[in-house]
Every structure is written in C-alpha cells, then in structure tokens.
XYZ file of N, CA and C in Angstrom:
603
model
N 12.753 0.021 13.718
C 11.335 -0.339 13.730
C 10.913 -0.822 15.116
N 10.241 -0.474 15.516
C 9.682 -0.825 16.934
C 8.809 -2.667 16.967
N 9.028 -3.029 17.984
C 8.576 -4.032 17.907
C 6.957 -4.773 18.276
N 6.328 -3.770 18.407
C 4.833 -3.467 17.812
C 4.865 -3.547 16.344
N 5.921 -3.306 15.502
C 5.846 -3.169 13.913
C 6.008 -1.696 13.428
N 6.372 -1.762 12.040
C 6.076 -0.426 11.891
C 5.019 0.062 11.479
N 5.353 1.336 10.934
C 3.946 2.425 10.887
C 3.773 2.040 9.406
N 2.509 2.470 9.126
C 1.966 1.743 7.696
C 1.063 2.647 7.339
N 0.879 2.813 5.563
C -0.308 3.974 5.523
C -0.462 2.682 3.746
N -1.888 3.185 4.128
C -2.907 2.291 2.778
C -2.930 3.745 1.432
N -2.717 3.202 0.660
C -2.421 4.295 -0.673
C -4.373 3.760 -0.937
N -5.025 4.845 -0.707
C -6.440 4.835 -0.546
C -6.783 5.770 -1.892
N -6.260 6.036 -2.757
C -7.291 7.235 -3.391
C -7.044 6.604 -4.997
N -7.720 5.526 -4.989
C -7.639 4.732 -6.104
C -9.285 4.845 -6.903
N -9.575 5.202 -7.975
C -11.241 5.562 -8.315
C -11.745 3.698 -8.857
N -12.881 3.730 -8.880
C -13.284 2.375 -8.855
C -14.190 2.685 -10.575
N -13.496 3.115 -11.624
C -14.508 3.458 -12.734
C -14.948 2.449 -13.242
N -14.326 1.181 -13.313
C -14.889 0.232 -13.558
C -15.962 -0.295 -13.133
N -16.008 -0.228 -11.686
C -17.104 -0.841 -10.941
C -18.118 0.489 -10.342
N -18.273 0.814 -11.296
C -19.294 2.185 -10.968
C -19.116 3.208 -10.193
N -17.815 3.193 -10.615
C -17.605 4.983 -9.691
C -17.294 4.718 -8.607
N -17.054 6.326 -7.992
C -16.741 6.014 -7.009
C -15.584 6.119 -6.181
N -14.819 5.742 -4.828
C -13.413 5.184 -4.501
C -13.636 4.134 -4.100
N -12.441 3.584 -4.793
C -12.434 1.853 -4.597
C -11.859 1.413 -3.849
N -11.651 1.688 -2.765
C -11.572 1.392 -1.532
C -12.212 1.497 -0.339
N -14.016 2.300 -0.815
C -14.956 2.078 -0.130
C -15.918 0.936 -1.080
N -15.762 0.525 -2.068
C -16.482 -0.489 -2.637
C -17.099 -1.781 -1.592
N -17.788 -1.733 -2.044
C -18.677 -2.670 -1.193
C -17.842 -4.386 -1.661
N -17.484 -5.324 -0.664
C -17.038 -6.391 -0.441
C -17.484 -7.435 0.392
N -18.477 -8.463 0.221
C -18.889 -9.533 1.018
C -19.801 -8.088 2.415
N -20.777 -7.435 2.197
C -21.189 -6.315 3.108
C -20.254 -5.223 3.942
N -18.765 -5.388 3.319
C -17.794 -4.312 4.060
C -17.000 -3.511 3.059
N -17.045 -2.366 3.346
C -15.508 -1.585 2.821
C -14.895 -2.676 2.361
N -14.349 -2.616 0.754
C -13.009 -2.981 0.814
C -11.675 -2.763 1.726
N -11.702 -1.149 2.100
C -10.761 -0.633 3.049
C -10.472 -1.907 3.971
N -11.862 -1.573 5.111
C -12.015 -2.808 6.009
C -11.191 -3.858 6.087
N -11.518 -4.870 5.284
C -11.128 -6.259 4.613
C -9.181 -6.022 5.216
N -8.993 -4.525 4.499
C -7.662 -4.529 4.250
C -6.720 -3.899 5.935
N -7.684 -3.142 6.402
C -7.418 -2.930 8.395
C -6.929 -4.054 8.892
N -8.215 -4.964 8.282
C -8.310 -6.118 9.504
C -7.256 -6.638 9.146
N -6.590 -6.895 8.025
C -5.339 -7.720 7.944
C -4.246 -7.197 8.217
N -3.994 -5.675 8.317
C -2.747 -4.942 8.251
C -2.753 -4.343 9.762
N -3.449 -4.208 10.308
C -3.770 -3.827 11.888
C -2.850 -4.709 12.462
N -2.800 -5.514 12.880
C -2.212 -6.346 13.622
C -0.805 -6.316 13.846
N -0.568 -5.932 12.520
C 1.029 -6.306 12.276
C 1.792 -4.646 12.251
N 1.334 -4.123 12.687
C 1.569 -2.766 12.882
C 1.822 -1.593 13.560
N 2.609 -0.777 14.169
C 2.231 0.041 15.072
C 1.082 1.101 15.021
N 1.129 1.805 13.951
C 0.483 2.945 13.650
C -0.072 2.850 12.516
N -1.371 3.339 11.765
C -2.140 3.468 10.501
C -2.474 4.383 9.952
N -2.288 4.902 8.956
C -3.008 5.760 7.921
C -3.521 5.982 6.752
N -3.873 6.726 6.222
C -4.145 6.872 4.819
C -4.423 7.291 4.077
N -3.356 7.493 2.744
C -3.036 8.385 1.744
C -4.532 8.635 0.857
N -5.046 9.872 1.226
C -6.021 10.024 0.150
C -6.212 11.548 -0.042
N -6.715 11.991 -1.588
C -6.765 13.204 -1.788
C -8.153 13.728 -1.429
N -8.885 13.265 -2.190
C -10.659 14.009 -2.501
C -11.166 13.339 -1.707
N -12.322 13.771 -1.356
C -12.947 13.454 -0.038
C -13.169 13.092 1.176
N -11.957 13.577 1.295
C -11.404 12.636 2.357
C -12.302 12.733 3.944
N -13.219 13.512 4.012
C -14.399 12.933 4.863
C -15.200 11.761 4.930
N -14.812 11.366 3.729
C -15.627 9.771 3.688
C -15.196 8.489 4.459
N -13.633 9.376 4.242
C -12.494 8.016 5.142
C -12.691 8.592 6.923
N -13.582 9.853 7.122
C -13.104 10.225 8.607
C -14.063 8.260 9.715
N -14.407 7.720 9.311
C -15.553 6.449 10.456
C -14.509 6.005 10.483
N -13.379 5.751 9.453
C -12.696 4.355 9.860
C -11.487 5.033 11.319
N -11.781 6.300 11.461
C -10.234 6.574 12.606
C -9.071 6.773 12.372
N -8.632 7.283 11.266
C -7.019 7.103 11.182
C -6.411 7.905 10.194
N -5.534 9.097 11.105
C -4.748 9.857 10.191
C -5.352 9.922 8.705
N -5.343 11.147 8.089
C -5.900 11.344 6.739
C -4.224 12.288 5.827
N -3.690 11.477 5.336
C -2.404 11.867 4.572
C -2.904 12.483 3.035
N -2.724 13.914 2.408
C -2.863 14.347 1.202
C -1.403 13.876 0.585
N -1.396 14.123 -0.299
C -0.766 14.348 -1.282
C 0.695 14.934 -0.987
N 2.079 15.281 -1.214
C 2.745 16.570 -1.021
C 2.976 17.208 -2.015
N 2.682 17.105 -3.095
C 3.032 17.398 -4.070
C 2.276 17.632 -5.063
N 1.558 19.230 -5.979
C 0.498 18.981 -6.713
C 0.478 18.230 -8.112
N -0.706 18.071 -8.729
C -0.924 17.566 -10.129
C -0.776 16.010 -9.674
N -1.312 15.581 -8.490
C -1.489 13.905 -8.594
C -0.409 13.274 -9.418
N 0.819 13.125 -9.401
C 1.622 12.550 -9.836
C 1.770 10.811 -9.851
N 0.709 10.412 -9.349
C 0.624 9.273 -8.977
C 0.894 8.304 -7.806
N 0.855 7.216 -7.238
C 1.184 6.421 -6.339
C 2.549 6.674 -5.494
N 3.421 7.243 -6.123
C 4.848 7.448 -5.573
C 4.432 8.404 -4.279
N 3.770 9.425 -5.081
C 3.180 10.603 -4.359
C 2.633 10.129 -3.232
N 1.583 9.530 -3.069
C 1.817 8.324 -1.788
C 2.404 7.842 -0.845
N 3.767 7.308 -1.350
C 4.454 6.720 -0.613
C 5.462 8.115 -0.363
N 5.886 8.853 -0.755
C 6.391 10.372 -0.318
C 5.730 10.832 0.986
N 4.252 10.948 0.805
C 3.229 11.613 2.001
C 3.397 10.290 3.059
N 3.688 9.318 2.843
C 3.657 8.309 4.191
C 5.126 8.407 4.420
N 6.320 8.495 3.717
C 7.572 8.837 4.064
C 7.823 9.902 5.084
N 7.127 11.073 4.551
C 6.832 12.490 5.762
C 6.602 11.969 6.472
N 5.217 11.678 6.647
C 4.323 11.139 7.927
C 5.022 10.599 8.689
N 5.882 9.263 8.377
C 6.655 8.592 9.329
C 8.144 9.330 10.048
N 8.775 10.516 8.815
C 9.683 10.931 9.740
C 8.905 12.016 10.877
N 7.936 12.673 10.590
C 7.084 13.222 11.672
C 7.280 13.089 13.156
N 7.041 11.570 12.818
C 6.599 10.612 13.667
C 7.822 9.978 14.663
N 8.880 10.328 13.733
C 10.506 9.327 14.030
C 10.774 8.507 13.663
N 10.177 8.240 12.892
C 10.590 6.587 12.077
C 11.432 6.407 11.490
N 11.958 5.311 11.609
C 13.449 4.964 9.946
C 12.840 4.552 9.064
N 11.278 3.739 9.256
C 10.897 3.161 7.698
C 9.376 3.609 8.193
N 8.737 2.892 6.703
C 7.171 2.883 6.540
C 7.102 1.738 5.785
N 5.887 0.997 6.134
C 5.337 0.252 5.280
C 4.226 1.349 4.243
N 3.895 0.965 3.313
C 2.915 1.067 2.242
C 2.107 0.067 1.671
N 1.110 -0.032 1.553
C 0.266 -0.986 0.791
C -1.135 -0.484 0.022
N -0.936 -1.001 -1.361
C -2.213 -0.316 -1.871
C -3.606 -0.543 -1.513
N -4.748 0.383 -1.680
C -6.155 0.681 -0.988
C -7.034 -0.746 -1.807
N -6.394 -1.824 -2.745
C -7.456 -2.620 -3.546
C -6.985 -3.782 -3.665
N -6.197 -4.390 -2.494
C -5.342 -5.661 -2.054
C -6.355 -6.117 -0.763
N -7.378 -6.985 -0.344
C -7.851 -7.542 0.723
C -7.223 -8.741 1.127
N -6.601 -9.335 0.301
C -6.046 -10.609 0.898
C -4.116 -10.224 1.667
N -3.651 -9.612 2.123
C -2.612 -9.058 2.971
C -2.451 -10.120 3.216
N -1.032 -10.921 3.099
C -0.489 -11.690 3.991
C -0.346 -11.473 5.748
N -0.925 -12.391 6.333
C -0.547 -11.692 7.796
C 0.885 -11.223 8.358
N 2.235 -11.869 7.199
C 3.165 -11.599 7.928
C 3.885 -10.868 7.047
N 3.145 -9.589 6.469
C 3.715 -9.057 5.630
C 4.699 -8.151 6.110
N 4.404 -7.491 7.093
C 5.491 -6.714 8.084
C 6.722 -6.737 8.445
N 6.089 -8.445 9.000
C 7.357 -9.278 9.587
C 8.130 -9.775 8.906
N 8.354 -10.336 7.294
C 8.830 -10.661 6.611
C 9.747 -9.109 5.657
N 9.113 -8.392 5.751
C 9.462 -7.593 4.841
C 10.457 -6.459 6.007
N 10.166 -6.484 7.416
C 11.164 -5.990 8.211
C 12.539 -6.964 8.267
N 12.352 -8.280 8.185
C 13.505 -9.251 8.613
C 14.218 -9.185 7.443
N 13.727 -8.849 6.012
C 14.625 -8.184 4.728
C 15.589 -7.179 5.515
N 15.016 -5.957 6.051
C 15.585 -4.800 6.172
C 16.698 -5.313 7.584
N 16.618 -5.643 8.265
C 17.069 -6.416 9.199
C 18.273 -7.228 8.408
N 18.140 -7.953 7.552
C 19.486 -8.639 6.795
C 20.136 -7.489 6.163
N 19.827 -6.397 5.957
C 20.479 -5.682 5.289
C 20.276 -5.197 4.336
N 19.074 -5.734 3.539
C 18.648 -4.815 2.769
C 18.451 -2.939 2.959
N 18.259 -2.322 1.717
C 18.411 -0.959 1.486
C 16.719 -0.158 1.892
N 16.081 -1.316 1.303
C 14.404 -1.511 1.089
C 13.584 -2.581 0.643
N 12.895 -3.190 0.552
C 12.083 -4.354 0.892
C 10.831 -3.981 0.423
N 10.382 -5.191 -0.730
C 8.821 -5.201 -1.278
C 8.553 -6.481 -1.281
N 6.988 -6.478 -1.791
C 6.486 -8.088 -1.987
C 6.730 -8.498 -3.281
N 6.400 -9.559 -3.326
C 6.428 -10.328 -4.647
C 6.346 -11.503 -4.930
N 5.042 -11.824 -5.695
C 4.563 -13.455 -6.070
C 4.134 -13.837 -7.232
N 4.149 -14.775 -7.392
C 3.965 -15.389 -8.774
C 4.356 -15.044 -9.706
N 5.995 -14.622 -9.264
C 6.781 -13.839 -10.375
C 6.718 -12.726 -10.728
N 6.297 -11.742 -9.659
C 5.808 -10.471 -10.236
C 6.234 -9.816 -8.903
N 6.331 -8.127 -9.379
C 7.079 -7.333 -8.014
C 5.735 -7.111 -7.751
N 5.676 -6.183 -6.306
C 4.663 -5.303 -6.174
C 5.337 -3.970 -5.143
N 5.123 -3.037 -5.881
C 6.539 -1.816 -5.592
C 5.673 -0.957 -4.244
N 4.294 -1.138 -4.456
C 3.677 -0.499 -3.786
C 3.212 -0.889 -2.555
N 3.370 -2.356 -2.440
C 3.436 -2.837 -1.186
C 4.999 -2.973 -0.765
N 5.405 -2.232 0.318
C 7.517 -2.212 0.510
C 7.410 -1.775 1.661
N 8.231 -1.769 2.727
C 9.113 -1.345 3.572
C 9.859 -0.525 2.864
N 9.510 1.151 3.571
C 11.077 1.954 3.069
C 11.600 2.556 3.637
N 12.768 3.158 3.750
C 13.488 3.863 4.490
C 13.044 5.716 4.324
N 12.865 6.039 5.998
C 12.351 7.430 5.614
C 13.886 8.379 5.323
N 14.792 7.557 5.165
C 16.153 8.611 5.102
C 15.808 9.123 3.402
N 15.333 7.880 2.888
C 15.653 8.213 1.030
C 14.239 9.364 0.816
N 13.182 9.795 1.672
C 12.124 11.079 1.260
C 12.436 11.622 0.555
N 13.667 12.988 0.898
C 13.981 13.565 -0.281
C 14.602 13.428 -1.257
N 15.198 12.246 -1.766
C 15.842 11.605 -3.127
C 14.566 11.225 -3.504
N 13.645 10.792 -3.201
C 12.063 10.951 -4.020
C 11.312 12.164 -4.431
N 11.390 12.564 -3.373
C 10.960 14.225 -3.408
C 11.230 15.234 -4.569
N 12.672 15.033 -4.859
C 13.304 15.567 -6.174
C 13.025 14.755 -7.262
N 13.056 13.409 -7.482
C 12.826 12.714 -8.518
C 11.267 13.006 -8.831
N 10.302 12.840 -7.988
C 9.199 13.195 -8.720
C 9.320 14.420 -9.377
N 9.361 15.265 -8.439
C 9.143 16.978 -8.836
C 10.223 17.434 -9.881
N 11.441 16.848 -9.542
C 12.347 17.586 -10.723
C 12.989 16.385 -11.925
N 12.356 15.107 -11.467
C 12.670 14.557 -13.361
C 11.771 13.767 -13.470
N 10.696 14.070 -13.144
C 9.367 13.544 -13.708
C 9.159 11.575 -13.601
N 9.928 11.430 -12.097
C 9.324 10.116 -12.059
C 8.148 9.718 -11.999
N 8.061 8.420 -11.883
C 5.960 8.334 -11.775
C 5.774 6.927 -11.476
N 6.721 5.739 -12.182
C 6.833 4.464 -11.786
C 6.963 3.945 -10.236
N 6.738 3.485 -9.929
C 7.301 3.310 -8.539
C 8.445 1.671 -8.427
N 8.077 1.254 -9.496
C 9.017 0.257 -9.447
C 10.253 0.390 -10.427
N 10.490 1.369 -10.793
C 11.594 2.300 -11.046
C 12.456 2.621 -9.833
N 11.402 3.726 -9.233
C 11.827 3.827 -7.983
C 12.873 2.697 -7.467
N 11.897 1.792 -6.449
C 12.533 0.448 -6.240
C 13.849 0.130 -6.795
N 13.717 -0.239 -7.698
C 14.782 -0.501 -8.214
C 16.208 0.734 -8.199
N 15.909 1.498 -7.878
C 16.604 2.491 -7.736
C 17.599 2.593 -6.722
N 16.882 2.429 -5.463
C 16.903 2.330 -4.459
C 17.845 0.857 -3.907
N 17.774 -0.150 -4.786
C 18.375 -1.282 -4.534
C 17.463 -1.978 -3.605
N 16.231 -2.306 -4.258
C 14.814 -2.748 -2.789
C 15.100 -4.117 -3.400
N 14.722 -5.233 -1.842
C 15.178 -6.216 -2.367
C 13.471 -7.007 -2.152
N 13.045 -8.057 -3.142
C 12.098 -8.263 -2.948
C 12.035 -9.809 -2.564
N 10.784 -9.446 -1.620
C 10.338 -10.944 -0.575
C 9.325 -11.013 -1.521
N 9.736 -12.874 -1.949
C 8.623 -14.215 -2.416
C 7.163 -14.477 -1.696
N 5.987 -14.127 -1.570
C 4.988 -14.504 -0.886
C 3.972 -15.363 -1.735
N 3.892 -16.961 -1.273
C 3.528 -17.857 -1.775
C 2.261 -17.682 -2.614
N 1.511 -18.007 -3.286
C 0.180 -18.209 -4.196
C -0.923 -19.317 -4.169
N -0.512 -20.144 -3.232
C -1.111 -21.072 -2.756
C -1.890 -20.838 -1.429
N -3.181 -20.763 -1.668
C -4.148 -20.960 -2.569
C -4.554 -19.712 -2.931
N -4.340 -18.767 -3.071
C -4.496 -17.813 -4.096
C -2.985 -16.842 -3.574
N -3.289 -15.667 -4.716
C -2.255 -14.593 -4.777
C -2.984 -13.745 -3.659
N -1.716 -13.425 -2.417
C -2.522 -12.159 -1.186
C -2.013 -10.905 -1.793
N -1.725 -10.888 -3.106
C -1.716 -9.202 -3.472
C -2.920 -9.088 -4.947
N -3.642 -10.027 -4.961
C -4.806 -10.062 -5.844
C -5.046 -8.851 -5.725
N -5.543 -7.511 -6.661
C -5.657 -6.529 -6.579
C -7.155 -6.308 -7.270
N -8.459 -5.449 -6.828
C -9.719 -5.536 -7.257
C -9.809 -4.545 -8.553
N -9.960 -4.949 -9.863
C -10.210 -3.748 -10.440
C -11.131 -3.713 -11.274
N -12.369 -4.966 -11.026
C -13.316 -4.805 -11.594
C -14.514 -5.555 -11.545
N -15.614 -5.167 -11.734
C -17.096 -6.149 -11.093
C -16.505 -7.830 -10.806
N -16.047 -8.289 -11.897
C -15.683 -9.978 -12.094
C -14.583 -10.011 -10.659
N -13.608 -9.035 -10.443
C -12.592 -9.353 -9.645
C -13.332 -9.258 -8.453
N -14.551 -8.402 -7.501
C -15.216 -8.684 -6.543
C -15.483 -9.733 -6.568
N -16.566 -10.289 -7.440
C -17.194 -11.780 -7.698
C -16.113 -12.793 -6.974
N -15.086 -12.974 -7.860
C -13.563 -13.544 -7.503
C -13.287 -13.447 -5.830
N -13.383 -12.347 -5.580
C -12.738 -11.883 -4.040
C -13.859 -12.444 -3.111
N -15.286 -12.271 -3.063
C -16.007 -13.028 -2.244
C -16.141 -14.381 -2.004
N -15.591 -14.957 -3.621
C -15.399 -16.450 -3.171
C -14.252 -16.854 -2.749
N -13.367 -16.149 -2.550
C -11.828 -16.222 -2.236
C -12.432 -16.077 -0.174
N -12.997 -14.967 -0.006
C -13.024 -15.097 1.490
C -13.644 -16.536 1.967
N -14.357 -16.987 1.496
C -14.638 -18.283 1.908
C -14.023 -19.556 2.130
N -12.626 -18.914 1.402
C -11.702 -20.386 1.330
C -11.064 -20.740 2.890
C-alpha cells in the first residue's frame, strides 16, 4: 500500500426507494450529495478514488472519478462491487483496495489507516466493525484473492459478502460509537432527518 493510502472505490449503485427514488447516493443531505458527505471523508485518507456504479452512470460524471461497472452480469449484488474495485486496483498494481458503501456519511477519518495497520499485522483482510456488528462492505482486501471471488460468485452462487469475509479469514477492526455509529447507513426519510442532526454534533 503506498503511503498516500490505498486506492478506494465507493459501492455507489444503491436505489433510494424508500426515500423517493432515485440513487441514494445522490440523495440530497444537509444541501449536498450524500456521495459528497462521503469524498470528503474518504479523500484524504487515500490515494486514488472511484466508483462502482451500473445505470446512469452520467450522473456520477461532476464528481471526477473513475466510473467502475459491474464485471459480471445479472447484478449479483455488492460483492460484484468489490470484484470491479478488485480489477480496478490490480489494473492499477495494487495488492489491496479499500471498499466502502455509497450510504455511510459519517467515515471514520482513520478508516484506512486502521484497517491497513490490520493488514500490516498480518492479517489476510481487514473490515470495520462497531457496536457489535461487522461491516463486510467497508474492508481492506487483497487484490491476489479477485479470482477466488470471481468463481465464487459466477460458479456457486455467492452473494453475501460477509460470507465472503469470513472466508477469506478477514479480521475485523472495532470503531468506537461514541457519539454516534460512523457506519450509520441512510435508508430512509427518518434516517436523513437523523443524519442532519448528526452533522451538527
């Protein structure tokens, strides 16, 4: 991993049906993109950015940054995701990728750094996890394991991603909850409400 950080791609193609359509990761937040919200925190800690999205992906061309499809047809889900940012990064030369989903605004700032110094002790692969709960989709992974995903989706019908994980032997980093959870995830009118008064804290 370079010490700029590594390369990172936002799993962006999440629909917002709850909150009126849409992708919910252009949802409107305190007057910004949700996306936004989620740059500004993951930028920093990063070398490189992108992001995984299928349909429309002209909508994502203002924000600047690499536009990753799918590799695999029939939307298989989120894994599919982290597969297309796995490519992307060996592309690129990478040994790992970060991932993080498109409907998380509160990003720990040192999510990078914590979740590289896993891989650094020796871990296999590296995710978050708070308040007692994994989160498979926010991880550090290794671009060696691509095609042991590659086959598991396509030829035995994985779809979990914290299956995956666990698969893999990913070891997961504690990120505190005080004063709120930074993997709060938006999935509905009340959870905006929630999230605007959360930026104020």
């Amino acid at each position: 991993m370079s010490e700029a950080g590594p390369l990172a791609v936002v799993l962006a193609g999440g629909s917002a049906r709850r909150m009126g359509g849409g992708d919910k990761p252009l949802v409107d937040l305190a007057g910004r993109p949700l996306l936004r919200h989620i740059l500004d925190r993951l930028q920093p800690q990063v070398s490189l950015l992108a992001l995984n999205v299928n349909d429309e992906a002209g909508r994502y061309q203002p924000f600047g940054l690499a536009i990753l499809p799918d590799s695999l047809p029939a939307r298989p889900g989120p894994l599919a995701g982290i597969l297309a940012a796995l490519d992307w990064a060996a592309s690129a030369g990478a040994g790992h990728v970060l991932t993080v989903p498109g409907d998380t605004p509160f990003l720990p700032p040192d999510l990078a750094r914590r979740l590289g110094a896993a891989i650094l002790a020796g871990a296999p692969a590296a995710m978050a996890a708070s308040g007692g709960r994994r989160h498979p989709i926010a991880g550090l992974w290794p671009v060696a394991a691509r095609e042991h995903l590659r086959r598991a989706i396509r030829d035995e019908g994985l779809r979990r991603a914290d299956d995956w994980a666990r698969g893999l032997g990913t070891v997961p980093v504690e990120f505190a909850i005080d004063p709120f959870d930074p993997f709060f995830n938006l999935n509905s009118p009340d959870d905006l409400v929630a999230a605007e008064r959360l930026l104020d804290l």
